[in-house]
Amino acid sequence: MWPLYAAGFTTAFGAHGIAANLGSEDTVTSLLVLGGLLALYDGAEVVLKPIFGTLADRIGARPVLLGGLVAFALASAVFALADSAAHLWLARLGQGAAASAFSPSASALVARLNPGASHGRAFGSYGFYKSIGYTLGPLLGGGLVWAGGLRLLFVTLAVLAAAVALWAALAVPAVPPLPKTRQTVVDLARRLLDRTFLGPTSALAAATAALSVGVGFLPVSGAVAGLGPPATGAAVSVLALCAAVVQPRTGRALDAGRLTTRTGLLTGLAVTAAGLAAATLPGIAGVLLAAALIGVGTGVITPLGFAALASATPGERMGQTMGAAELGRELGDAGGPLLVAAVATTATLTHGYAALALLLALPPVLSLASASLGRKNAKDAQAGPPDHPAAQ
């Protein structure tokens, strides 16, 4: 399992480490160029993750994992060896495509190498190390860029990915693909539209949307409150650290039966919505409270969502499911900031936070209303009609 945790760390560290420091590169000459470089990585993941997930089911997840890690090392080396604007674009595209291969493959292997009774613990630990990557990415990446420029960061990522690939080749056992029945497009659509897939994936997308908004917009709120870059960076690190701490605990609670998937997902959405609502409060208190609550909420949702998907998916379709779920997360990653930015453009950033908070709070509120209505109907049924002897 440790090489899989390292693969999760690599994709998170690479994504956030570079994204947070692209603005310091001389070849990034405008906000339009910066936005294009950021979108290139995510765009490759949106298109390719379902494809590589399906490929993992066809030939086995281990070869796709190893190939993706090697490709990530090579893509990073492209810019490390030739420091130019054209090679930066090529490296980002290659990194995004490579991450699209080894990220869903790692998730599929986490599910395949652990029995269903321990999926919560396994995905909680996997999410913990990804969150550590998200936390250290901007901080350690910034230190590397300060010491040797963006080129040193790419060198580090190339070496890291190559080392993890070698480790995985030596330690991760071969998990052969399972025999499967023929699946039509209609069968695939029916499975992906089923509640057992849509529910967890929607929650994962919502959590990723809130996480992306927190990382991207809380520094803006911090600057408005008079905080400097170190303080706002610390606030973002609080978010990632809270998510990292909560995920293993949530997974263990699920495996021990102390928490159900439905209750946990709804609670996580409610806490995350509360965090976005806290972001509307003025000053440093609002920023820190928002970071902590968003981190806790997303930390609850992530291992529960993946464990629910793993338990409801046949082993022979695990890669396809994880790839499709990762696609849902990428859409949330892009959609959350777009929603907040669109509302903030027409109103204020506070209204943008509130809009996303209301969207995330909707499932818990509807669930509570449905439960309350069900209890009321059950009570009325026990009481009977007015002329029934039980009502007299």
Coordinates of N, CA, C and O in Angstrom, one line a residue, residues 148-270:
G148 N 15.9 27.4 -6.6 CA 16.5 27.2 -8.0 C 15.5 27.4 -9.1 O 15.8 26.9 -10.2
G149 N 14.5 28.1 -8.9 CA 13.6 28.4 -10.0 C 12.6 27.3 -10.2 O 12.7 26.2 -9.6
L150 N 11.7 27.5 -11.1 CA 10.7 26.5 -11.5 C 11.3 25.2 -12.0 O 10.8 24.1 -11.8
R151 N 12.5 25.4 -12.6 CA 13.2 24.2 -13.2 C 13.5 23.2 -12.1 O 13.4 22.0 -12.3
L152 N 14.0 23.7 -10.9 CA 14.3 22.8 -9.8 C 13.1 22.0 -9.3 O 13.2 20.8 -9.0
L153 N 11.9 22.7 -9.3 CA 10.7 22.0 -8.9 C 10.4 20.8 -9.9 O 10.0 19.7 -9.5
F154 N 10.6 21.1 -11.2 CA 10.3 20.0 -12.1 C 11.3 18.9 -12.0 O 11.0 17.7 -12.2
V155 N 12.6 19.2 -11.7 CA 13.6 18.2 -11.5 C 13.2 17.3 -10.3 O 13.3 16.1 -10.3
T156 N 12.7 18.0 -9.2 CA 12.3 17.2 -8.0 C 11.1 16.3 -8.3 O 11.1 15.1 -7.9
L157 N 10.2 16.8 -9.1 CA 9.0 16.0 -9.5 C 9.4 14.8 -10.4 O 8.9 13.7 -10.2
A158 N 10.4 15.0 -11.3 CA 10.8 13.9 -12.1 C 11.5 12.8 -11.3 O 11.2 11.6 -11.5
V159 N 12.3 13.2 -10.4 CA 13.0 12.2 -9.5 C 12.0 11.5 -8.6 O 12.1 10.3 -8.4
L160 N 11.0 12.3 -8.0 CA 10.0 11.7 -7.1 C 9.2 10.7 -7.9 O 9.0 9.6 -7.4
A161 N 8.7 11.0 -9.1 CA 7.8 10.1 -9.8 C 8.6 8.9 -10.2 O 8.1 7.7 -10.2
A162 N 9.9 9.0 -10.6 CA 10.7 7.9 -11.0 C 10.9 7.0 -9.8 O 10.9 5.7 -9.9
A163 N 11.2 7.6 -8.7 CA 11.4 6.8 -7.5 C 10.2 6.0 -7.0 O 10.2 4.8 -6.7
V164 N 9.0 6.6 -7.1 CA 7.8 6.0 -6.8 C 7.5 4.9 -7.8 O 7.0 3.8 -7.4
A165 N 7.7 5.1 -9.0 CA 7.5 4.1 -10.0 C 8.4 2.8 -9.8 O 7.9 1.7 -9.8
L166 N 9.6 3.0 -9.4 CA 10.5 1.9 -9.1 C 10.0 1.2 -7.8 O 10.0 -0.1 -7.8
W167 N 9.6 1.9 -6.8 CA 9.1 1.4 -5.6 C 7.9 0.5 -5.9 O 7.7 -0.6 -5.4
A168 N 6.9 1.1 -6.7 CA 5.7 0.4 -7.0 C 6.0 -0.9 -7.8 O 5.4 -1.9 -7.6
A169 N 7.0 -0.8 -8.7 CA 7.3 -2.0 -9.5 C 7.9 -3.1 -8.6 O 7.6 -4.3 -8.8
L170 N 8.6 -2.8 -7.5 CA 9.1 -3.8 -6.6 C 8.1 -4.3 -5.5 O 8.2 -5.4 -5.1
A171 N 7.2 -3.4 -5.1 CA 6.4 -3.7 -3.9 C 4.9 -4.0 -4.2 O 4.3 -4.8 -3.5
V172 N 4.4 -3.4 -5.2 CA 2.9 -3.6 -5.5 C 2.7 -4.9 -6.2 O 3.3 -5.1 -7.3
P173 N 1.9 -5.8 -5.7 CA 1.7 -7.1 -6.4 C 0.9 -6.9 -7.7 O 0.1 -6.0 -7.8
A174 N 1.1 -7.9 -8.6 CA 0.3 -7.9 -9.8 C -1.1 -8.3 -9.5 O -1.4 -9.2 -8.7
V175 N -2.1 -7.5 -10.0 CA -3.5 -7.7 -9.7 C -4.1 -8.0 -11.1 O -4.4 -7.0 -11.8
P176 N -4.2 -9.2 -11.6 CA -4.7 -9.5 -12.9 C -6.1 -9.0 -13.1 O -6.9 -8.9 -12.2
P177 N -6.4 -8.6 -14.4 CA -7.8 -8.2 -14.6 C -8.8 -9.3 -14.5 O -8.4 -10.5 -14.7
L178 N -10.0 -9.0 -14.0 CA -11.0 -10.1 -13.7 C -11.8 -10.3 -15.0 O -12.0 -9.3 -15.8
P179 N -12.2 -11.5 -15.2 CA -13.1 -11.7 -16.4 C -14.4 -11.0 -16.2 O -15.0 -10.8 -15.1
K180 N -14.9 -10.4 -17.3 CA -16.1 -9.6 -17.2 C -17.0 -9.9 -18.4 O -16.6 -10.3 -19.5
T181 N -18.3 -9.7 -18.2 CA -19.3 -9.9 -19.3 C -19.3 -8.6 -20.2 O -18.8 -7.6 -19.8
R182 N -19.7 -8.8 -21.4 CA -19.7 -7.7 -22.3 C -20.6 -6.6 -21.8 O -21.7 -6.8 -21.3
Q183 N -20.2 -5.4 -22.0 CA -21.0 -4.2 -21.5 C -21.2 -3.3 -22.7 O -20.3 -2.8 -23.4
T184 N -22.5 -3.0 -22.9 CA -22.9 -2.0 -23.9 C -22.9 -0.6 -23.4 O -22.7 -0.4 -22.2
V185 N -23.0 0.3 -24.3 CA -23.1 1.7 -23.9 C -24.3 2.0 -23.0 O -24.2 2.7 -22.0
V186 N -25.4 1.3 -23.3 CA -26.6 1.4 -22.4 C -26.3 0.9 -21.0 O -26.7 1.5 -20.0
D187 N -25.6 -0.2 -20.9 CA -25.3 -0.8 -19.6 C -24.4 0.2 -18.8 O -24.6 0.3 -17.6
L188 N -23.4 0.7 -19.5 CA -22.6 1.7 -18.8 C -23.3 2.9 -18.3 O -23.2 3.3 -17.2
A189 N -24.2 3.4 -19.2 CA -25.0 4.6 -18.8 C -25.9 4.3 -17.6 O -26.1 5.1 -16.7
R190 N -26.5 3.1 -17.7 CA -27.4 2.7 -16.6 C -26.6 2.6 -15.3 O -27.1 3.0 -14.2
R191 N -25.4 2.0 -15.3 CA -24.6 1.9 -14.1 C -24.2 3.2 -13.6 O -24.2 3.4 -12.3
L192 N -23.8 4.1 -14.5 CA -23.3 5.4 -14.0 C -24.4 6.4 -13.6 O -24.2 7.3 -12.9
L193 N -25.7 6.0 -14.0 CA -26.8 6.9 -13.5 C -27.5 6.3 -12.3 O -28.4 6.9 -11.8
D194 N -27.0 5.1 -11.8 CA -27.6 4.5 -10.7 C -27.2 5.3 -9.4 O -26.2 6.0 -9.3
R195 N -28.1 5.3 -8.4 CA -27.9 6.1 -7.2 C -26.6 5.7 -6.5 O -26.0 6.5 -5.8
T196 N -26.2 4.4 -6.6 CA -25.0 3.9 -5.9 C -23.8 4.6 -6.4 O -22.7 4.6 -5.8
F197 N -23.8 5.1 -7.7 CA -22.7 5.8 -8.3 C -22.9 7.3 -8.2 O -22.0 8.1 -7.8
L198 N -24.1 7.8 -8.5 CA -24.4 9.2 -8.6 C -24.3 9.9 -7.2 O -23.7 11.0 -7.1
G199 N -24.8 9.2 -6.1 CA -24.7 9.8 -4.8 C -23.3 10.1 -4.3 O -23.0 11.2 -4.0
P200 N -22.5 9.0 -4.2 CA -21.1 9.3 -3.7 C -20.3 10.2 -4.7 O -19.6 11.1 -4.2
T201 N -20.5 10.0 -6.0 CA -19.7 10.9 -6.9 C -20.1 12.3 -6.8 O -19.3 13.2 -6.9
S202 N -21.4 12.6 -6.7 CA -21.9 14.0 -6.5 C -21.3 14.6 -5.2 O -20.9 15.8 -5.2
A203 N -21.3 13.8 -4.1 CA -20.7 14.3 -2.9 C -19.2 14.6 -3.1 O -18.7 15.6 -2.6
L204 N -18.5 13.7 -3.8 CA -17.1 13.9 -4.0 C -16.9 15.2 -4.9 O -15.9 16.0 -4.6
A205 N -17.7 15.4 -5.9 CA -17.6 16.6 -6.7 C -17.9 17.8 -5.9 O -17.2 18.8 -6.0
A206 N -18.9 17.8 -5.0 CA -19.2 18.9 -4.2 C -18.0 19.2 -3.2 O -17.7 20.4 -3.0
A207 N -17.4 18.2 -2.6 CA -16.3 18.4 -1.7 C -15.1 19.0 -2.5 O -14.4 19.9 -2.0
T208 N -14.8 18.5 -3.7 CA -13.7 19.1 -4.5 C -14.0 20.5 -4.9 O -13.1 21.3 -4.9
A209 N -15.2 20.8 -5.2 CA -15.6 22.2 -5.5 C -15.3 23.1 -4.4 O -14.7 24.2 -4.5
A210 N -15.7 22.7 -3.2 CA -15.5 23.5 -2.0 C -14.0 23.7 -1.7 O -13.5 24.7 -1.3
L211 N -13.3 22.6 -1.8 CA -11.8 22.6 -1.6 C -11.1 23.5 -2.6 O -10.3 24.3 -2.2
S212 N -11.5 23.5 -3.8 CA -10.9 24.4 -4.8 C -11.2 25.8 -4.5 O -10.4 26.7 -4.7
V213 N -12.5 26.1 -4.1 CA -12.9 27.4 -3.8 C -12.1 27.9 -2.6 O -11.6 29.1 -2.5
G214 N -11.9 27.1 -1.6 CA -11.2 27.4 -0.4 C -9.7 27.8 -0.7 O -9.2 28.8 -0.3
V215 N -9.1 26.9 -1.5 CA -7.7 27.2 -1.9 C -7.5 28.4 -2.7 O -6.6 29.2 -2.6
G216 N -8.5 28.6 -3.6 CA -8.4 29.8 -4.6 C -8.8 31.1 -4.1 O -8.3 32.1 -4.4
F217 N -9.9 31.1 -3.2 CA -10.6 32.4 -2.9 C -10.4 32.8 -1.4 O -10.5 34.0 -1.1
L218 N -10.0 31.9 -0.5 CA -9.8 32.3 0.8 C -8.6 33.2 0.9 O -8.6 34.2 1.8
P219 N -7.5 33.0 0.1 CA -6.4 34.0 0.2 C -6.9 35.4 -0.2 O -6.4 36.4 0.3
V220 N -7.9 35.5 -1.2 CA -8.5 36.8 -1.6 C -9.2 37.4 -0.4 O -9.0 38.6 -0.1
S221 N -10.0 36.6 0.3 CA -10.7 37.2 1.5 C -9.7 37.6 2.6 O -9.8 38.6 3.3
G222 N -8.6 36.8 2.7 CA -7.5 37.1 3.7 C -6.9 38.5 3.4 O -6.6 39.3 4.2
A223 N -6.6 38.7 2.1 CA -6.0 39.9 1.6 C -6.9 41.1 1.9 O -6.5 42.2 2.4
V224 N -8.2 40.9 1.7 CA -9.2 42.0 2.0 C -9.2 42.3 3.5 O -9.4 43.4 3.9
A225 N -9.0 41.2 4.3 CA -9.0 41.4 5.8 C -7.6 42.0 6.3 O -7.4 42.2 7.5
G226 N -6.7 42.2 5.3 CA -5.4 42.8 5.7 C -4.3 41.8 6.0 O -3.3 42.2 6.6
L227 N -4.5 40.6 5.7 CA -3.5 39.5 6.0 C -2.5 39.5 4.8 O -2.8 39.7 3.7
G228 N -1.3 39.2 5.2 CA -0.2 39.1 4.2 C -0.2 37.7 3.6 O -0.9 36.8 4.0
P229 N 0.6 37.5 2.5 CA 0.7 36.2 1.9 C 1.1 35.0 2.8 O 0.5 34.0 2.7
P230 N 2.0 35.2 3.8 CA 2.3 34.1 4.7 C 1.1 33.7 5.5 O 0.8 32.5 5.7
A231 N 0.3 34.7 6.0 CA -0.9 34.3 6.8 C -1.9 33.7 6.0 O -2.6 32.7 6.4
T232 N -2.2 34.1 4.7 CA -3.2 33.5 3.9 C -2.7 32.1 3.5 O -3.6 31.2 3.4
G233 N -1.4 32.0 3.2 CA -0.9 30.6 2.9 C -1.1 29.7 4.1 O -1.4 28.5 3.9
A234 N -0.9 30.2 5.3 CA -1.1 29.3 6.5 C -2.6 28.9 6.6 O -2.9 27.8 7.0
A235 N -3.5 29.8 6.2 CA -4.9 29.5 6.3 C -5.3 28.4 5.4 O -6.0 27.4 5.7
V236 N -4.7 28.4 4.1 CA -4.9 27.3 3.2 C -4.3 26.0 3.7 O -4.9 24.9 3.5
S237 N -3.2 26.1 4.3 CA -2.6 24.9 4.9 C -3.4 24.3 6.0 O -3.5 23.1 6.2
V238 N -4.1 25.2 6.8 CA -5.0 24.7 7.8 C -6.1 23.9 7.2 O -6.5 22.8 7.7
L239 N -6.6 24.3 6.0 CA -7.7 23.6 5.3 C -7.2 22.2 5.0 O -7.8 21.2 5.3
A240 N -6.0 22.1 4.3 CA -5.5 20.8 3.9 C -5.1 19.9 5.1 O -5.3 18.7 5.0
L241 N -4.6 20.5 6.1 CA -4.2 19.8 7.3 C -5.4 19.1 8.0 O -5.4 18.0 8.4
C242 N -6.5 19.9 8.1 CA -7.7 19.4 8.7 C -8.3 18.2 7.9 O -8.7 17.2 8.5
A243 N -8.2 18.4 6.6 CA -8.7 17.3 5.7 C -7.8 16.0 5.9 O -8.3 14.9 5.9
A244 N -6.5 16.2 6.0 CA -5.6 15.1 6.2 C -5.8 14.4 7.5 O -5.8 13.1 7.6
V245 N -6.1 15.1 8.6 CA -6.3 14.5 9.9 C -7.6 13.7 10.0 O -7.7 12.7 10.6
V246 N -8.6 14.3 9.4 CA -10.0 13.7 9.5 C -10.1 12.5 8.7 O -10.9 11.5 9.1
Q247 N -9.5 12.3 7.5 CA -9.8 11.2 6.6 C -9.5 9.9 7.2 O -10.4 9.0 7.2
P248 N -8.4 9.6 7.8 CA -8.2 8.3 8.4 C -9.1 7.9 9.5 O -9.6 6.8 9.7
R249 N -9.5 8.9 10.3 CA -10.4 8.7 11.4 C -11.8 8.4 10.9 O -12.5 7.5 11.4
T250 N -12.2 9.1 9.8 CA -13.5 8.8 9.2 C -13.5 7.4 8.6 O -14.5 6.6 8.8
G251 N -12.4 7.0 8.0 CA -12.4 5.6 7.4 C -12.5 4.5 8.5 O -13.2 3.5 8.3
R252 N -11.8 4.7 9.6 CA -11.8 3.7 10.7 C -13.2 3.7 11.3 O -13.7 2.6 11.6
A253 N -13.9 4.8 11.4 CA -15.2 4.8 12.0 C -16.2 4.1 11.1 O -17.1 3.4 11.5
L254 N -16.0 4.2 9.7 CA -16.9 3.5 8.8 C -16.7 2.0 8.9 O -17.6 1.2 9.0
D255 N -15.4 1.6 8.9 CA -15.1 0.1 9.0 C -15.6 -0.5 10.3 O -16.0 -1.6 10.4
A256 N -15.6 0.3 11.4 CA -16.0 -0.2 12.7 C -17.5 -0.1 12.9 O -18.0 -0.6 13.9
G257 N -18.2 0.4 11.9 CA -19.7 0.5 12.0 C -20.2 1.6 12.9 O -21.4 1.7 13.2
R258 N -19.3 2.5 13.3 CA -19.7 3.7 14.1 C -20.3 4.8 13.2 O -20.9 5.8 13.7
L259 N -20.2 4.6 11.9 CA -20.6 5.7 10.9 C -21.1 5.0 9.7 O -20.5 4.1 9.2
T260 N -22.3 5.4 9.2 CA -22.8 4.9 7.9 C -22.4 5.9 6.8 O -22.2 7.1 7.0
T261 N -22.4 5.3 5.6 CA -22.0 6.2 4.4 C -23.0 7.3 4.3 O -22.6 8.5 4.1
R262 N -24.3 7.1 4.3 CA -25.3 8.1 4.1 C -25.2 9.2 5.1 O -25.1 10.4 4.8
T263 N -25.1 8.8 6.4 CA -25.0 9.8 7.5 C -23.7 10.6 7.3 O -23.7 11.8 7.5
G264 N -22.6 9.9 7.1 CA -21.4 10.6 7.0 C -21.3 11.6 5.8 O -20.8 12.7 5.9
L265 N -21.8 11.2 4.6 CA -21.8 12.1 3.5 C -22.7 13.3 3.7 O -22.3 14.5 3.4
L266 N -23.8 13.1 4.3 CA -24.7 14.3 4.6 C -24.1 15.2 5.6 O -24.2 16.4 5.5
T267 N -23.5 14.6 6.6 CA -22.8 15.4 7.7 C -21.7 16.2 7.1 O -21.5 17.4 7.4
G268 N -20.9 15.5 6.2 CA -19.8 16.2 5.6 C -20.2 17.3 4.7 O -19.6 18.4 4.7
L269 N -21.3 17.2 4.0 CA -21.8 18.2 3.1 C -22.3 19.4 4.0 O -22.0 20.6 3.7
A270 N -22.9 19.1 5.1 CA -23.4 20.2 6.0 C -22.2 20.9 6.6 O -22.3 22.2 6.7

